[in-house]
Structure formats: C-alpha cells, structure tokens
mmCIF file with all atom_site columns, C-alpha atoms in Angstrom:
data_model
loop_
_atom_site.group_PDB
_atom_site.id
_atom_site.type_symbol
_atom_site.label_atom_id
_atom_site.label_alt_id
_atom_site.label_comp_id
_atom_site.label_asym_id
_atom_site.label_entity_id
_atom_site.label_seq_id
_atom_site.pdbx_PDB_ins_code
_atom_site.Cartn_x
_atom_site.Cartn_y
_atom_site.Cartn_z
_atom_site.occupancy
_atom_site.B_iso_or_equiv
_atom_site.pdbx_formal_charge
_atom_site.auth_seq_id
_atom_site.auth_comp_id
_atom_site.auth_asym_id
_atom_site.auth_atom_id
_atom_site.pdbx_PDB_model_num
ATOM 1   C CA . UNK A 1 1   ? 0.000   0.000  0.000  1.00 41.00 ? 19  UNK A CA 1
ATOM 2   C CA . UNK A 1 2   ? 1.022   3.243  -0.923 1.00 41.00 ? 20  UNK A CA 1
ATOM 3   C CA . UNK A 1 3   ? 1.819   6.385  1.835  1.00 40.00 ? 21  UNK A CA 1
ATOM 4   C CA . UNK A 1 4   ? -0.074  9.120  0.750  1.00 42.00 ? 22  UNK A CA 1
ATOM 5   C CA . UNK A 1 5   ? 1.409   11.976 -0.243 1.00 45.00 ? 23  UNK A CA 1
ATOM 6   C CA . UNK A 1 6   ? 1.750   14.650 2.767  1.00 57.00 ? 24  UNK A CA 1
ATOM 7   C CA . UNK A 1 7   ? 0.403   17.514 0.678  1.00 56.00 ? 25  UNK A CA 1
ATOM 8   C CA . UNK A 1 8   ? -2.343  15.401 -0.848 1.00 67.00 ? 26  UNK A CA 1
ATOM 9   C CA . UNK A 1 9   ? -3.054  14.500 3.045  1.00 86.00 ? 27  UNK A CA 1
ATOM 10  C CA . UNK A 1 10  ? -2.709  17.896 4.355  1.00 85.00 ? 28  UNK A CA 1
ATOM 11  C CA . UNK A 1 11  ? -5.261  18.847 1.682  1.00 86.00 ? 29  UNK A CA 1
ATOM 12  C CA . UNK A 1 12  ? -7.342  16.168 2.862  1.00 89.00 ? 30  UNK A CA 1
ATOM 13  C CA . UNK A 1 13  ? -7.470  16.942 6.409  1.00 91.00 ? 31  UNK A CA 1
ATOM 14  C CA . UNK A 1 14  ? -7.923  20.343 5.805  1.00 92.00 ? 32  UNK A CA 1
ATOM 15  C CA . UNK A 1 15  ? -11.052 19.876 3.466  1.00 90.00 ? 33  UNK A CA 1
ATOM 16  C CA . UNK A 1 16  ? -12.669 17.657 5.284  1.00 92.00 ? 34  UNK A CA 1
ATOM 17  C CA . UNK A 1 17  ? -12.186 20.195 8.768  1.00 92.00 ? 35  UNK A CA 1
ATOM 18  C CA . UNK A 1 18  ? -13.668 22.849 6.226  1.00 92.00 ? 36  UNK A CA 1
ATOM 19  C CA . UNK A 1 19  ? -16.868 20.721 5.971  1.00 92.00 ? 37  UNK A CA 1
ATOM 20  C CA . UNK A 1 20  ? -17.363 20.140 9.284  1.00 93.00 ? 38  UNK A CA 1
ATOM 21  C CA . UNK A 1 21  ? -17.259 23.781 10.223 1.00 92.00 ? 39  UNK A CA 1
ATOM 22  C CA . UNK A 1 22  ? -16.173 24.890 13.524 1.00 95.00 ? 40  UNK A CA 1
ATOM 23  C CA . UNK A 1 23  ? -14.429 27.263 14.951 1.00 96.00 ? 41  UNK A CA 1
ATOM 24  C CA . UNK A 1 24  ? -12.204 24.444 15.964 1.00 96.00 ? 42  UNK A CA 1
ATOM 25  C CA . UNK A 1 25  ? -11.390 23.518 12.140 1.00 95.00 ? 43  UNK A CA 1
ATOM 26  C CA . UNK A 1 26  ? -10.877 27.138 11.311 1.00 97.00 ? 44  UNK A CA 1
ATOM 27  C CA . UNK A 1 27  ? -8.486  27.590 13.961 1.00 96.00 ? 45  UNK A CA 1
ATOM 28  C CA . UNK A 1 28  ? -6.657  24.058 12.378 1.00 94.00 ? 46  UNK A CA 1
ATOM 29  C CA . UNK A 1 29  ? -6.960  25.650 8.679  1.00 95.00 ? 47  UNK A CA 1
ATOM 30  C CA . UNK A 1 30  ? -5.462  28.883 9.892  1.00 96.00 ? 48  UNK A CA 1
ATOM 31  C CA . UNK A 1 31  ? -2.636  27.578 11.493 1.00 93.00 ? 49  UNK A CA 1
ATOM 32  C CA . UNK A 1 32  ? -1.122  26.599 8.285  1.00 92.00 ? 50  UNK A CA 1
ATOM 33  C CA . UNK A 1 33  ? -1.182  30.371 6.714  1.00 94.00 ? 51  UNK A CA 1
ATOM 34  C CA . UNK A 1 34  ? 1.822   31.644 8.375  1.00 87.00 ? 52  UNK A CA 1
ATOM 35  C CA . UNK A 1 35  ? 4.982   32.535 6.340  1.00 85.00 ? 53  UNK A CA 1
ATOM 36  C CA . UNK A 1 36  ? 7.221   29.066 8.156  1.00 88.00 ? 54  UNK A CA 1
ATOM 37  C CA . UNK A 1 37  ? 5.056   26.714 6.460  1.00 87.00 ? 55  UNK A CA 1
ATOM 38  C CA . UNK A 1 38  ? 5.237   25.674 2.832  1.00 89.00 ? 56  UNK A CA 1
ATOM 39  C CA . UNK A 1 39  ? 3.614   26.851 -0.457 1.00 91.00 ? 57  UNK A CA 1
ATOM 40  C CA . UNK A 1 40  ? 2.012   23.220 -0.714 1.00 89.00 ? 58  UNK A CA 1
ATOM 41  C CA . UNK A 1 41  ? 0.334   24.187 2.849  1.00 90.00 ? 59  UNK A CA 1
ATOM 42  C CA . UNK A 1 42  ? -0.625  27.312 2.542  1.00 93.00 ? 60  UNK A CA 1
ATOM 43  C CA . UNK A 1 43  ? -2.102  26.433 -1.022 1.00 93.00 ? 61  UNK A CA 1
ATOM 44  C CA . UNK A 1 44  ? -4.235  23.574 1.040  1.00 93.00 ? 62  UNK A CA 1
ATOM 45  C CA . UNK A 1 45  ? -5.422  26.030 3.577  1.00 95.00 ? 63  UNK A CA 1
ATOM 46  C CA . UNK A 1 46  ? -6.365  28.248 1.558  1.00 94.00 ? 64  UNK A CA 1
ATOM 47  C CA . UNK A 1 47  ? -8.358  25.614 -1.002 1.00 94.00 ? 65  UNK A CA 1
ATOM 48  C CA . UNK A 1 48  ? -10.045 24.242 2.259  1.00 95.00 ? 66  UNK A CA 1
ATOM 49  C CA . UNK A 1 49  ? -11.387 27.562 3.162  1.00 96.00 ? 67  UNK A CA 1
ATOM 50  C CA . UNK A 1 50  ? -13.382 27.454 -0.065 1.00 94.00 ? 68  UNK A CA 1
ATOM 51  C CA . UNK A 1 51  ? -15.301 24.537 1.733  1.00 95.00 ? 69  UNK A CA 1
ATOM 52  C CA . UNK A 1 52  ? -16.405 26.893 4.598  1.00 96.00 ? 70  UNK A CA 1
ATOM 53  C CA . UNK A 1 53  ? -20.364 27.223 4.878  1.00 95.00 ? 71  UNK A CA 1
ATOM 54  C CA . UNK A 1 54  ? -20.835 27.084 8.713  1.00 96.00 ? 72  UNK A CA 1
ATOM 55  C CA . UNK A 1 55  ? -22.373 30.156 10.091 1.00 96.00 ? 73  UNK A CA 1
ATOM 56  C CA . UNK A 1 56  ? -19.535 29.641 12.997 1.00 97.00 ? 74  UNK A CA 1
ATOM 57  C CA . UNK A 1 57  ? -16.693 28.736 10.842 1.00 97.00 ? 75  UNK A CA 1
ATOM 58  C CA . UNK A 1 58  ? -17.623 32.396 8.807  1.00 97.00 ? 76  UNK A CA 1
ATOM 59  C CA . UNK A 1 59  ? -17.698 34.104 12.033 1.00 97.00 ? 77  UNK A CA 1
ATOM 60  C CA . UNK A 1 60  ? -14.166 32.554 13.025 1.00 98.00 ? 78  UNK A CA 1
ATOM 61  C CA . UNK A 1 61  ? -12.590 33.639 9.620  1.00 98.00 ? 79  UNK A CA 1
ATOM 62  C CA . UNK A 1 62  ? -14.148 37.216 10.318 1.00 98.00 ? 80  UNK A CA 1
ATOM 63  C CA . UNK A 1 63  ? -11.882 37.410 13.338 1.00 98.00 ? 81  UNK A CA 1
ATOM 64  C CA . UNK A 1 64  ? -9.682  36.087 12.207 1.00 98.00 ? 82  UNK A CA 1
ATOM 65  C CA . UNK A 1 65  ? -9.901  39.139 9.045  1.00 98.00 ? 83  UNK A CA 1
ATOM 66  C CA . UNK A 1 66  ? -9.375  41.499 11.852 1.00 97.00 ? 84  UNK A CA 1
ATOM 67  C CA . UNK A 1 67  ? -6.674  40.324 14.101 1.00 96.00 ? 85  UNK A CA 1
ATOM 68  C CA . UNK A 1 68  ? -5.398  37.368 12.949 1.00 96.00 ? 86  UNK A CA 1
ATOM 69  C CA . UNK A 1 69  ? -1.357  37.715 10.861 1.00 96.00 ? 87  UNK A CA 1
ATOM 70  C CA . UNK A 1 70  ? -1.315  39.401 8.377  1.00 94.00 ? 88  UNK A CA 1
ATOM 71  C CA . UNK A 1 71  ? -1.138  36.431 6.112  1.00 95.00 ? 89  UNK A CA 1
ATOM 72  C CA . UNK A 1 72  ? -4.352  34.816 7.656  1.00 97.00 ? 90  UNK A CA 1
ATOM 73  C CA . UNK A 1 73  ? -6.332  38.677 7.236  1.00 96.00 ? 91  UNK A CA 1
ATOM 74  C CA . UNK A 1 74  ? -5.020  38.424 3.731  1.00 95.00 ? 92  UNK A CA 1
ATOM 75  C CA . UNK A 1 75  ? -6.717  34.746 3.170  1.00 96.00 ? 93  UNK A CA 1
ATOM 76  C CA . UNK A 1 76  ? -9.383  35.773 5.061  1.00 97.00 ? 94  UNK A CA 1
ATOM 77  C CA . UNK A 1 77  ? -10.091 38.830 2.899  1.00 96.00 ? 95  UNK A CA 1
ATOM 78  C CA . UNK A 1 78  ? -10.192 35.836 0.127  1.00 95.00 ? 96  UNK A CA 1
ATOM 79  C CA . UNK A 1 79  ? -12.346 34.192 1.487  1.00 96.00 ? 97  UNK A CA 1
ATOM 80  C CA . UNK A 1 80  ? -14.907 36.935 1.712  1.00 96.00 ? 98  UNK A CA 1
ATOM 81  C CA . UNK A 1 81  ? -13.821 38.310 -1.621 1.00 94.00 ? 99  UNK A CA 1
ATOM 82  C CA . UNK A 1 82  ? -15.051 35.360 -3.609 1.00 93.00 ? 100 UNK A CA 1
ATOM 83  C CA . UNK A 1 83  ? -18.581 35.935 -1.305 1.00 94.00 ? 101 UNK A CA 1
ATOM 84  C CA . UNK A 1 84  ? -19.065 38.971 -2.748 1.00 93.00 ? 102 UNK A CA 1
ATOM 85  C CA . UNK A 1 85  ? -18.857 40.548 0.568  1.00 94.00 ? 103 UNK A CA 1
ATOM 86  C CA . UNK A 1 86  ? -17.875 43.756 -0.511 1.00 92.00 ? 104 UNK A CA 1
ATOM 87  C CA . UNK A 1 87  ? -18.822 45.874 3.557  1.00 95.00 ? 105 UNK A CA 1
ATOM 88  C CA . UNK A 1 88  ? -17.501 43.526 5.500  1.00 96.00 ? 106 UNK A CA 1
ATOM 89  C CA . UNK A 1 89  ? -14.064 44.244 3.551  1.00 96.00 ? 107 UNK A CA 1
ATOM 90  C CA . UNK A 1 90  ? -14.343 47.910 3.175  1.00 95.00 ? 108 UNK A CA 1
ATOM 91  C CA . UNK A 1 91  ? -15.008 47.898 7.417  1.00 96.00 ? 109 UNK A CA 1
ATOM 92  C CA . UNK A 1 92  ? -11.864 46.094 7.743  1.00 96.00 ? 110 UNK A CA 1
ATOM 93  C CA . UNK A 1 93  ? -10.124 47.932 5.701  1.00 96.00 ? 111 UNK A CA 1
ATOM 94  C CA . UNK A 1 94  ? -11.467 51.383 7.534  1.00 96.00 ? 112 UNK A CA 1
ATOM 95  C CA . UNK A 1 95  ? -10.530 49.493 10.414 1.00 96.00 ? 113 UNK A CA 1
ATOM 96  C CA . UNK A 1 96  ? -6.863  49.042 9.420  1.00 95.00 ? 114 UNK A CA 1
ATOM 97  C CA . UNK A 1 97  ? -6.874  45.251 9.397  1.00 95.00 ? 115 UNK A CA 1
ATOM 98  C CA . UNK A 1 98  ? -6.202  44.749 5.488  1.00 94.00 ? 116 UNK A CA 1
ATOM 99  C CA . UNK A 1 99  ? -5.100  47.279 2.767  1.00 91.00 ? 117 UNK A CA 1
ATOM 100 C CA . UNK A 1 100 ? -6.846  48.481 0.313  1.00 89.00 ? 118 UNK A CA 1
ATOM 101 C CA . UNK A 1 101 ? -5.226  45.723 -2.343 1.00 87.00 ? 119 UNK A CA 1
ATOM 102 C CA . UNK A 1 102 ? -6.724  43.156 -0.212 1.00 84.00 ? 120 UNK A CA 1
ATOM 103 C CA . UNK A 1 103 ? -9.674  44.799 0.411  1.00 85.00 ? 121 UNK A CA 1
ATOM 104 C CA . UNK A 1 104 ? -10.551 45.932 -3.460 1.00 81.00 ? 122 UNK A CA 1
ATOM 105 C CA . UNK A 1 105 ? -8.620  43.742 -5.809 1.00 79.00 ? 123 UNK A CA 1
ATOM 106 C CA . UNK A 1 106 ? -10.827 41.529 -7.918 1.00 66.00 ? 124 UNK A CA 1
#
C-alpha cells in the first residue's frame, strides 16, 4: 500500500475540517497560513477555506480578518472576496486590518 502523499493529506485533512465547520477547524486551517510553512500548505489552507459554509466557521474567519497575521487577514479577505462581501471588507479595511489591495482587488 502506498503512503499518501503529505500535501495530498494535508489537503485532505484540511477539506474535510472545512466541511465540518467549527471554529475548531478554522483555527486548524489557519494555522497553516503563516509565512514558516510551505507553499504546498498554505495552497491547502487556503483551497479548504473554499469549503467553509458554517455560520460559525464564517464568524471565526471574520476574526480572524481582523486580528489574525497578516497572512491569515489576507486569506481571510479571500475568502470573503469570492462571497461577494464587498462591507464587510471595506469595514476592515477602515478598520486598518487589510489594505486596500486586499480589500478591493478583484
């Protein structure tokens, strides 16, 4: 039997955490956007956040899109991006918490 491949894996994980939802799985996705880690895991985090739905996983990426690094804000801003959720970016970036490149690039 073969070992997986510990991207492939990661990505695994990390999508199926996205599914479930929680703050909990956030927190698990997130800790793989810092600048230590590798492109293959940041590339997975940021694929599993796609997979977010959860009312409480959204609200956990909105904190995390105004305190969290400033690689996870920037992933974060993403995330709401591809919603369409224009205010919630613009507040965050009148807030501080992202520039305006994160906060109006298409």
């Amino acid at each position: 039997m073969k070992t997986p491949i510990k991207g492939v894996s990661l990505a695994r994980e990390l999508s199926q955490r996205a599914k479930q939802g929680s703050a909990k799985d956030v927190d698990r996705i997130m800790e793989h956007l810092h600048t230590d880690h590798s492109l293959a895991e940041i590339k997975a985090a940021d694929f599993a956040l796609d997979f977010i739905r959860s009312e409480e996983g959204t609200d956990c990426i909105r904190r995390y899109l105004f305190s969290g690094t400033g690689m996870q804000r920037n992933y974060s801003a993403n995330y709401f991006r591809r919603r369409g959720m224009r205010s919630l970016l613009l507040q965050a970036w009148e807030q501080g918490a992202i520039d305006e490149i994160q906060a109006f690039c298409r």
